[in-house]
Each structure stands twice: as C-alpha cells, then as structure tokens.
Amino acid sequence: MEMNGVQGLESGRIGAVSNDTSTAGSKVNQPAFGRLLQEQAREGLNFSKHAAKRMNERGIAFDSQLMSDLEHAVEGARKKGAKDVAVIGAQGVFIVNVPNNTVVTTMSQSDMKERVFTNIDSAVLM
C-alpha cells in the first residue's frame, strides 16, 4: 500500500525540494522556500525512516483509516499550537513533529512498558 509516498512503510517519505532559486534582480515570481516547505507539509503525514521501521518491527497495522485519523489528530493539535504531539490510539502511539508533519517514532500498546513520553508538548487521544 502506498500512502503519501510511503510504500509498505519500508522507508519514510522523502520530499523533493525544488532547486529553483530567485535572486533579488529576478523578475520571476517564485514562492519563498518557507512557503514551499509549508505547502509540502500540508500534503499529508510523512514517516521518518525510524518510524517506518518501528511500525514494521512492531506489527502495527496501517491502513487508510489510520492515516486519516492521524492526519485529523495532527491537524487538531496544530490548531492548538502543538509542536511535538503524542497521538494515542488503539493501534499504538505515534509521536509526530507537527511543524514538519512527520511521524518520528511509533510504539504498539504492548511496547509502552514505562508509559513515559518525553520531548512532547501535547497529546491527542484517537
């Protein structure tokens, strides 16, 4: 299954960034790099290589419904100003860097032995 460039979650989505640059004297109206980055981030969640590997190792079932639920949860966290969020659901926990729109790691329910999350500022229950 391929979602947002992640095929079978073997590796994370790697977005292409345009090499086009504009100079002060250029008459071509090109979007700023920051705007391009924001537009790309809005396309959907990306998965880091680490997160994709963890999902495969831990047998976390992934389908279009889960992707939709994750995107909805992250968008809700974004509206509240979250930067790093733990999205907690029946399939497990997904730690997402909101500004980069990237799932950085995952863990299944059985992997949460200590039940301690660090370096997050928000949590969303799915």
C-alpha positions as MATLAB code, in Angstrom:
seq = 'MEMNGVQGLESGRIGAVSNDTSTAGSKVNQPAFGRLLQEQAREGLNFSKHAAKRMNERGIAFDSQLMSDLEHAVEGARKKGAKDVAVIGAQGVFIVNVPNNTVVTTMSQSDMKERVFTNIDSAVLM';
ca = [
       0.000    0.000    0.000;
       1.347    3.409   -0.901;
       0.256    6.497    1.006;
       1.903    9.861    0.603;
       4.932    8.236   -0.965;
       5.314    5.627    1.782;
       5.153    2.219    0.150;
       4.556   -0.540    2.639;
       6.231    1.731    5.203;
       9.671    0.323    4.430;
      11.014    3.845    4.353;
       9.754    7.314    5.102;
       8.530    9.734    2.508;
      11.307   11.879    1.196;
      10.000   15.027   -0.387;
      11.686   16.659   -3.300;
      12.584   20.294   -2.876;
      12.870   22.403   -5.962;
      16.325   23.659   -6.837;
      14.811   26.814   -8.311;
      16.039   29.919   -6.557;
      15.237   33.506   -7.158;
      17.659   36.363   -6.901;
      16.933   39.937   -5.910;
      17.122   41.054   -9.554;
      14.981   38.225  -10.913;
      11.637   39.158  -12.443;
      10.290   35.620  -11.980;
       7.753   35.458   -9.157;
       8.687   32.270   -7.263;
       7.421   31.265   -3.831;
       9.776   31.539   -0.886;
      11.401   28.360    0.409;
       9.413   28.552    3.648;
       6.134   28.714    1.773;
       7.125   25.729   -0.381;
       8.010   23.779    2.752;
       4.663   24.616    4.374;
       2.747   23.617    1.240;
       4.576   20.303    1.099;
       3.922   19.651    4.798;
       0.180   20.170    4.283;
       0.017   17.362    1.692;
      -0.140   14.657    4.351;
       1.845   12.994    7.060;
       5.355   11.831    6.334;
       7.025    8.949    8.149;
      10.657    9.099    9.165;
      12.729    6.050    8.324;
      12.850    5.301   12.047;
       9.056    5.426   12.393;
       8.508    3.250    9.326;
      10.996    0.699   10.652;
       9.317    0.650   14.080;
       5.874    0.146   12.542;
       7.144   -2.851   10.583;
       9.052   -4.312   13.549;
       6.161   -3.890   15.954;
       3.495   -5.143   13.579;
       1.363   -2.019   13.769;
      -1.458   -2.393   11.245;
      -1.628    0.583    8.897;
      -4.466    1.460    6.557;
      -6.134    4.490    5.006;
      -8.451    4.900    8.011;
      -5.498    5.102   10.403;
      -3.802    7.634    8.108;
      -6.959    9.737    8.051;
      -7.310    9.550   11.839;
      -3.662   10.530   12.343;
      -3.917   13.469    9.944;
      -7.082   14.672   11.684;
      -5.448   14.385   15.126;
      -2.317   16.232   13.986;
      -4.374   18.999   12.385;
      -6.284   19.445   15.649;
      -3.008   19.647   17.559;
      -1.632   22.144   15.012;
      -4.643   24.417   15.554;
      -3.870   24.427   19.279;
      -0.221   25.350   18.661;
       1.367   21.949   19.366;
       4.926   21.324   18.208;
       5.528   17.679   19.203;
       2.477   15.558   19.907;
       1.817   12.011   21.086;
      -1.177   10.665   19.187;
      -2.561    7.801   21.249;
      -4.928    5.264   19.718;
      -5.897    1.617   19.747;
      -3.093    0.768   17.282;
      -0.429    2.402   19.426;
       1.257    5.739   19.980;
       2.605    7.923   17.206;
       4.996   10.741   18.104;
       4.588   13.480   15.492;
       6.638   16.606   14.868;
       3.802   18.943   13.892;
       5.753   21.721   12.083;
       7.431   19.125    9.838;
       4.268   16.989    9.598;
       6.416   13.928   10.289;
       5.779   10.839   12.401;
       9.146   10.425   14.137;
       8.511    7.185   16.026;
       5.785    4.724   16.920;
       5.139    2.104   19.531;
       2.473   -0.504   19.949;
       0.364   -0.763   23.088;
       2.489   -3.675   24.319;
       5.703   -1.650   23.871;
       4.619    1.001   26.351;
       6.167   -0.608   29.419;
       7.265    2.571   31.178;
       4.405    4.701   29.844;
       6.627    7.803   29.944;
       6.887   10.153   26.977;
       9.481   12.904   26.822;
      10.029   15.816   24.453;
       6.353   16.293   23.652;
       4.189   19.279   24.409;
       0.781   17.786   23.657;
      -1.192   14.565   23.471;
      -4.221   13.669   21.364;
      -6.427   10.652   22.029;
      -7.852    8.957   18.921;
];
